[in-house]
XYZ file of C-alpha atoms in Angstrom:
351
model
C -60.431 11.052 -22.828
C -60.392 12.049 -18.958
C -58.321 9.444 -18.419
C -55.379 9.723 -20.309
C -55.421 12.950 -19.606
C -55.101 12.152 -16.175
C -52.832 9.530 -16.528
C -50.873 12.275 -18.997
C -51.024 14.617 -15.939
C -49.660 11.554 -13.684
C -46.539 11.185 -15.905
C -45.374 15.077 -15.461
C -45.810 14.765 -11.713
C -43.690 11.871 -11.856
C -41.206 13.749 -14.362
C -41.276 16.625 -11.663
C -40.220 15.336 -8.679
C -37.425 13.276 -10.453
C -35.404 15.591 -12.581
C -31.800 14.557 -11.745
C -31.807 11.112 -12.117
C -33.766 10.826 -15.801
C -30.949 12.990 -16.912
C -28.325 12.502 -14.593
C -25.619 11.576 -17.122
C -25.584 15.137 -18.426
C -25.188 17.674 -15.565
C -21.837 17.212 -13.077
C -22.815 20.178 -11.205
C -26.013 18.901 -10.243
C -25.199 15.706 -9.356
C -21.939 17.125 -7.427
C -24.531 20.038 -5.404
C -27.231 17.124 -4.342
C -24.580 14.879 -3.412
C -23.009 17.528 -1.183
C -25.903 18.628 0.318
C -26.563 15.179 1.632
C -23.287 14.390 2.714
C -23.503 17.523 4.970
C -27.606 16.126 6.586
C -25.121 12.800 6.578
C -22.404 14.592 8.905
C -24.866 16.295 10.949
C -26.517 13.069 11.520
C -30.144 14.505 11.819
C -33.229 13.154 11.384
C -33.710 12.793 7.558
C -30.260 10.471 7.110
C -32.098 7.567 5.650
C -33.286 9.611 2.679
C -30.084 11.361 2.477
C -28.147 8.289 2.176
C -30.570 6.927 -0.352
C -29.369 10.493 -2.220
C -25.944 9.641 -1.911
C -26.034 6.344 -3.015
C -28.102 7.306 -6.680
C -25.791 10.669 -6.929
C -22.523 8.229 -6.620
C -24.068 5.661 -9.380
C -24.543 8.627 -11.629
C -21.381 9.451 -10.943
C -19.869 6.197 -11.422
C -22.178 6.125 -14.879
C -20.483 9.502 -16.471
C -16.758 8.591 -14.871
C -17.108 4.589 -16.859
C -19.256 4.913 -19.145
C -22.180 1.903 -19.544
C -21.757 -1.017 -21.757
C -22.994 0.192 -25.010
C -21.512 3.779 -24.409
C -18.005 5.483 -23.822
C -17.917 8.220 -20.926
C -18.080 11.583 -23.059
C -14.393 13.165 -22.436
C -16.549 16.910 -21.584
C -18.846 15.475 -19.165
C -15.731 13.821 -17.443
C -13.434 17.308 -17.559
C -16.681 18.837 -15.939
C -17.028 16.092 -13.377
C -13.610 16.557 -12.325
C -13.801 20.017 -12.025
C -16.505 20.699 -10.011
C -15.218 17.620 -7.621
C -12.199 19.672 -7.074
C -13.632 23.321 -7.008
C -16.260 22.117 -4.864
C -13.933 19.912 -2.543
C -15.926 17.487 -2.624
C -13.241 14.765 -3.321
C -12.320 15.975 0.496
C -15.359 15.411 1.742
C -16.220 11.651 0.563
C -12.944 10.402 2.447
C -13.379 12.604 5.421
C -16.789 10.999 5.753
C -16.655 7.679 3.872
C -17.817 6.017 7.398
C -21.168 7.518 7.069
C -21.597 5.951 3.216
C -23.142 2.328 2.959
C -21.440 -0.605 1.713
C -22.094 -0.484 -1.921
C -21.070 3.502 -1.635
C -18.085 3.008 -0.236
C -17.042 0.494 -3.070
C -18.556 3.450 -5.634
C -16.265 6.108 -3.876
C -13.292 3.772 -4.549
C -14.049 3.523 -7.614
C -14.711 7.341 -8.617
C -11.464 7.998 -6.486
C -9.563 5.812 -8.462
C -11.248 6.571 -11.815
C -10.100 10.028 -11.520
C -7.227 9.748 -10.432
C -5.739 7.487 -13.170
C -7.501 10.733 -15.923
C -4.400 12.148 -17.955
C -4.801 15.078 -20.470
C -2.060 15.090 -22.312
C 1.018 14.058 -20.170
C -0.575 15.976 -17.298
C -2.711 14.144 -14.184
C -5.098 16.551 -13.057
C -6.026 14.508 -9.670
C -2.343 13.969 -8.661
C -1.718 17.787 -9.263
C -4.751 18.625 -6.530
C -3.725 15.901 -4.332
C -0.475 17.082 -4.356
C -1.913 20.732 -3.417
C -4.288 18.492 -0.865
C -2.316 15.959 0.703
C -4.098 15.704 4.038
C -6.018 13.599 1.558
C -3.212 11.014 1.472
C -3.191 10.815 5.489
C -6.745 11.016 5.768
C -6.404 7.771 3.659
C -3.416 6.462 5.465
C -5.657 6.997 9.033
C -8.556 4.798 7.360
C -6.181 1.630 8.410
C -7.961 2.271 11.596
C -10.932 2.144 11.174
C -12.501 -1.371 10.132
C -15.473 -0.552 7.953
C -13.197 1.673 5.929
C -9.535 0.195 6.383
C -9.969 -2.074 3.041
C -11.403 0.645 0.773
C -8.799 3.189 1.894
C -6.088 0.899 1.222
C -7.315 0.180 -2.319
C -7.227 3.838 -2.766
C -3.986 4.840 -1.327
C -2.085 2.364 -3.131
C -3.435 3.892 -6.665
C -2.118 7.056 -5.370
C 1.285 5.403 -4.571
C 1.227 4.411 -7.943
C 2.467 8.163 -9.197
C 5.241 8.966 -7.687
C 4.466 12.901 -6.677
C 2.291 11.273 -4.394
C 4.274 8.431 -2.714
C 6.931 10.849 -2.540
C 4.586 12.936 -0.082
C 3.816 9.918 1.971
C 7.680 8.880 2.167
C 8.696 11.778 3.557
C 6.090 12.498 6.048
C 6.030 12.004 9.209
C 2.830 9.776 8.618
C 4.986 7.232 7.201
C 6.054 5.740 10.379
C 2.458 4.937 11.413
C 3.008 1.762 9.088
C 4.368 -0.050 11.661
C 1.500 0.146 13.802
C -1.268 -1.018 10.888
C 1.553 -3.879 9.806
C 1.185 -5.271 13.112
C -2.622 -4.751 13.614
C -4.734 -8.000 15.289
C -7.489 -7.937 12.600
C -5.937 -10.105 9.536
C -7.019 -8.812 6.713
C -5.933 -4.808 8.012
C -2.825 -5.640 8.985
C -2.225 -7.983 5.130
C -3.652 -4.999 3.477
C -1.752 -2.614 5.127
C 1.462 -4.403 4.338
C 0.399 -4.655 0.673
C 0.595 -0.722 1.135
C 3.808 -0.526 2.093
C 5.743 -3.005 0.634
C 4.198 -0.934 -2.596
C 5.362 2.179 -1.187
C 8.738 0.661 -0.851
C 9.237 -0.881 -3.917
C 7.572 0.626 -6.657
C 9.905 3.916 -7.343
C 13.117 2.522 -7.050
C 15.096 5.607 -7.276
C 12.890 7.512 -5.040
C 12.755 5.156 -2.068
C 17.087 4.385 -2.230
C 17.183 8.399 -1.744
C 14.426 7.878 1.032
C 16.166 5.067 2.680
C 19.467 6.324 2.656
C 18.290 10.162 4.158
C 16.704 7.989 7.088
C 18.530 4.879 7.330
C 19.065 4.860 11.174
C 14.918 5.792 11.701
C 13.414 3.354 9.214
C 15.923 0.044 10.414
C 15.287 0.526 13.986
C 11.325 0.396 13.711
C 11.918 -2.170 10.754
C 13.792 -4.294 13.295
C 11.301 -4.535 15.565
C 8.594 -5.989 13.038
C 11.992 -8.970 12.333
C 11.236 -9.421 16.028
C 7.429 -9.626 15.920
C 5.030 -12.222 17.604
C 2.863 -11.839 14.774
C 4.292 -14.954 12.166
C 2.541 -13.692 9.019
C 4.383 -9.958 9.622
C 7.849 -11.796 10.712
C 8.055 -13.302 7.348
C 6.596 -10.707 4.862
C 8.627 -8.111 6.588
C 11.736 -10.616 6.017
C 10.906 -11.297 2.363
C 10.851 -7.686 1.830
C 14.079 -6.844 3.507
C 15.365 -9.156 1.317
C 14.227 -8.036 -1.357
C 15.522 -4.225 -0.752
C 18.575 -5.209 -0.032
C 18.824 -7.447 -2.838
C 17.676 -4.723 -5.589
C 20.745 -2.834 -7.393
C 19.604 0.773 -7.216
C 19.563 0.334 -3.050
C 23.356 -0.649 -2.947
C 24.532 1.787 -0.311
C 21.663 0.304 2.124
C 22.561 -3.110 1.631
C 26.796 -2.528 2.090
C 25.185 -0.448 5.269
C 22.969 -3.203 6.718
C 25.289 -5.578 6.067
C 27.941 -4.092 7.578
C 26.833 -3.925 11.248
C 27.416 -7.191 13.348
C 23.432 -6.950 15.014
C 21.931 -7.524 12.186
C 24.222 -10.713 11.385
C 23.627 -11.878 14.467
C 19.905 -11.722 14.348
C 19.821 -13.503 10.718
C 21.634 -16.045 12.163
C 19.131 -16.612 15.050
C 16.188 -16.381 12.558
C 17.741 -19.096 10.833
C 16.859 -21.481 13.672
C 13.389 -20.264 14.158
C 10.875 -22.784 14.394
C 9.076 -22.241 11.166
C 11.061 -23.174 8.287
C 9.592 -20.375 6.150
C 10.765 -17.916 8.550
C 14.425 -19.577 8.227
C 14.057 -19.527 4.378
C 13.580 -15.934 4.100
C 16.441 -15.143 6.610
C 18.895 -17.822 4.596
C 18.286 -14.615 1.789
C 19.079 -12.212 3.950
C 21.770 -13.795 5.398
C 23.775 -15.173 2.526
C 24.120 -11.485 1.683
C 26.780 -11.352 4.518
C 28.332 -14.122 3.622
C 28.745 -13.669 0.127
C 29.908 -10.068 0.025
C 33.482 -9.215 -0.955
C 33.948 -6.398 1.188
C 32.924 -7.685 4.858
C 34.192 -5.940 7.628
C 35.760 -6.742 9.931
C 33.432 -7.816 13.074
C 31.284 -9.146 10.120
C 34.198 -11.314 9.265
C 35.041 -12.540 13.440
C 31.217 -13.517 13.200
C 31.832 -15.953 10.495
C 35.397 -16.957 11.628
C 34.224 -17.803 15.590
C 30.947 -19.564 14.341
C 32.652 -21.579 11.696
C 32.638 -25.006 12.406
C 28.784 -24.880 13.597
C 27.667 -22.423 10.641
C 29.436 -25.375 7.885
C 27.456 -27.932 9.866
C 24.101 -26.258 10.330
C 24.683 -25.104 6.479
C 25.160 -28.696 5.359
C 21.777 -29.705 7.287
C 20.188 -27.181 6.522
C 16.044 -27.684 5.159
C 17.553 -30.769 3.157
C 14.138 -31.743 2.122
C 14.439 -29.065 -0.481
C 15.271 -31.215 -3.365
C 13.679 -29.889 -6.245
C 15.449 -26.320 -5.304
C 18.239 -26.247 -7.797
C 19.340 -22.385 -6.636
C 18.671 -23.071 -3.174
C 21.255 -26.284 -3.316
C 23.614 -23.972 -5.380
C 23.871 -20.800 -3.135
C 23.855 -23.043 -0.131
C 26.919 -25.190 -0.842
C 28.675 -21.492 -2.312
C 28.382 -20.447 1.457
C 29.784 -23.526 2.853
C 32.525 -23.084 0.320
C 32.752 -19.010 1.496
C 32.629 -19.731 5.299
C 35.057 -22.850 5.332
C 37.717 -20.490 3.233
C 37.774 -17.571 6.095
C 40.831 -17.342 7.275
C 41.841 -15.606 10.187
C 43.429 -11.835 9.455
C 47.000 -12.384 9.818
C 48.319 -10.246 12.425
């Protein structure tokens, strides 16, 4: 009898000094006020940070648990609302980027994953985290800055481009003065930053058509002269992506009036035509895109047009020669011999 009664007696002391985390799926506020009391020991870096962090990690799991749910059970839509609020109200959202450095491994992945979780929540036709981002957008940048810092560059890339996906937000980013800072992560030594931060932006740049053509056009002159220099990089994996992509802008319909703009201006002819000799043939590839734009325009001007005319002879013979050993290219054959055909059909303006 003394014994299970002590053993009885055991089990509440153990119940005791664990209350959050045998019940953890059913209180937000809790979980949201012990997390954010440990992130704070976590900033201040004292003593007790290995318990903290311990805190932090279980308090993000629980999180994670009421956000997605476990496999035999759906995430209960009240507990969620509740989540969210107190994650806003308590700015708390804020906090976890501003300090994601100080959050191990596996918590960084969980803060990813709550980020994103909550930020793809509708009620209704409404998005609840884009409308406090929106009202928050140092969040965005805080993000953005996270390219430079290794141990959080990957995990604030997966998060900013599920923010790019809604459009208020890329919008923000677009039109910030932030937005330039692109071309320094592009161009960044460590690999997989600088492939991840492209990933970003090509994202940024392609995935609200309508938006971006207004974007581009407002700051043509801005956006070309930094996007020029990444044409001229050292770096051969940035060279080409950033070529691909500029020809796939100029290629899309809804960014017409950047295309007849970029392809009016005799630099940037000139430079296709000297990426078309680089040494890799990859790189010459994605300038042959770029530059059969030129050629196959209607409406070239006029030093667009002397280009052409003075080059003739050695542009129909470098055409002609050109990566032959693409055989099985049907399109490539195709659009190739239609700008022999263009180019051998100039004729000089008659005076």
């Amino acid at each position: 009898m003394h014994s299970s009664s002590t053993l009885k007696e055991k089990i509440q002391v153990k119940k005791k000094t664990m209350p959050l985390f045998s019940k953890s799926h059913k209180n937000p506020a809790e979980i949201v006020k012990i997390l954010k009391e440990n992130m704070a020991i976590l900033e201040k870096q004292e003593k007790k940070t290995d318990k903290a962090s311990e805190e932090v990690s279980k308090s993000l799991q629980a999180m994670k648990e009421i956000l997605c749910g476990t496999t035999d059970k759906e995430p209960p839509t009240e507990v969620v609302a509740q989540l969210a609020q107190e994650l806003y109200n308590s700015g708390l959202l804020v906090t976890l980027i501003a300090n994601l450095q100080l959050i191990d491994f596996e918590g960084k992945k969980d803060v990813s994953q709550i980020f994103n979780n909550i930020l793809r929540r509708q009620i209704g036709t409404r998005s609840p985290t884009v409308e406090y981002i929106s009202a928050h957008p140092h969040i965005l940048f805080m993000l953005l800055k996270g390219y430079e810092s290794p141990n959080i560059a990957l995990r604030c890339g997966i998060m900013l481009r599920e923010c790019i996906r809604h459009e208020p937000l890329a919008k923000i980013i677009l039109f910030s003065e932030q937005f330039r800072d692109f071309f320094k992560y592009v161009e960044m030594s460590t690999f997989d930053i600088a492939s991840d931060a492209f990933a970003t932006f090509k994202d940024l740049l392609t995935r609200h058509k309508l938006l971006v053509a207004d974007f581009m056009e407002q700051n043509y002159d801005t956006i070309f002269e930094d996007y020029e220099k990444l044409l001229h990089s050292e770096n051969y994996v940035t060279k080409r992506q950033s070529l691909k992509l500029l020809g796939e802008l100029i290629l899309d319909r809804h960014n017409f009036a950047i295309m007849t703009k970029y392809i009016s201006k005799p630099e940037n002819l000139k430079l296709m035509m000297n990426l078309l000799r680089d040494k890799s043939p990859n790189i010459q590839f994605e300038a042959f895109h770029v530059f059969k734009v030129f050629v196959a325009s209607p409406n070239k001007t006029q030093p667009i047009v002397e280009i052409l005319l003075k080059n003739q002879p050695k542009l129909i013979e470098f055409l002609s020669n050109f990566q032959k050993e693409r055989t099985d290219d049907e399109q490539f054959t195709d659009e190739k011999n239609y700008l022999i055909k263009q180019i051998r059909d100039l004729k000089k303006p008659t005076a």
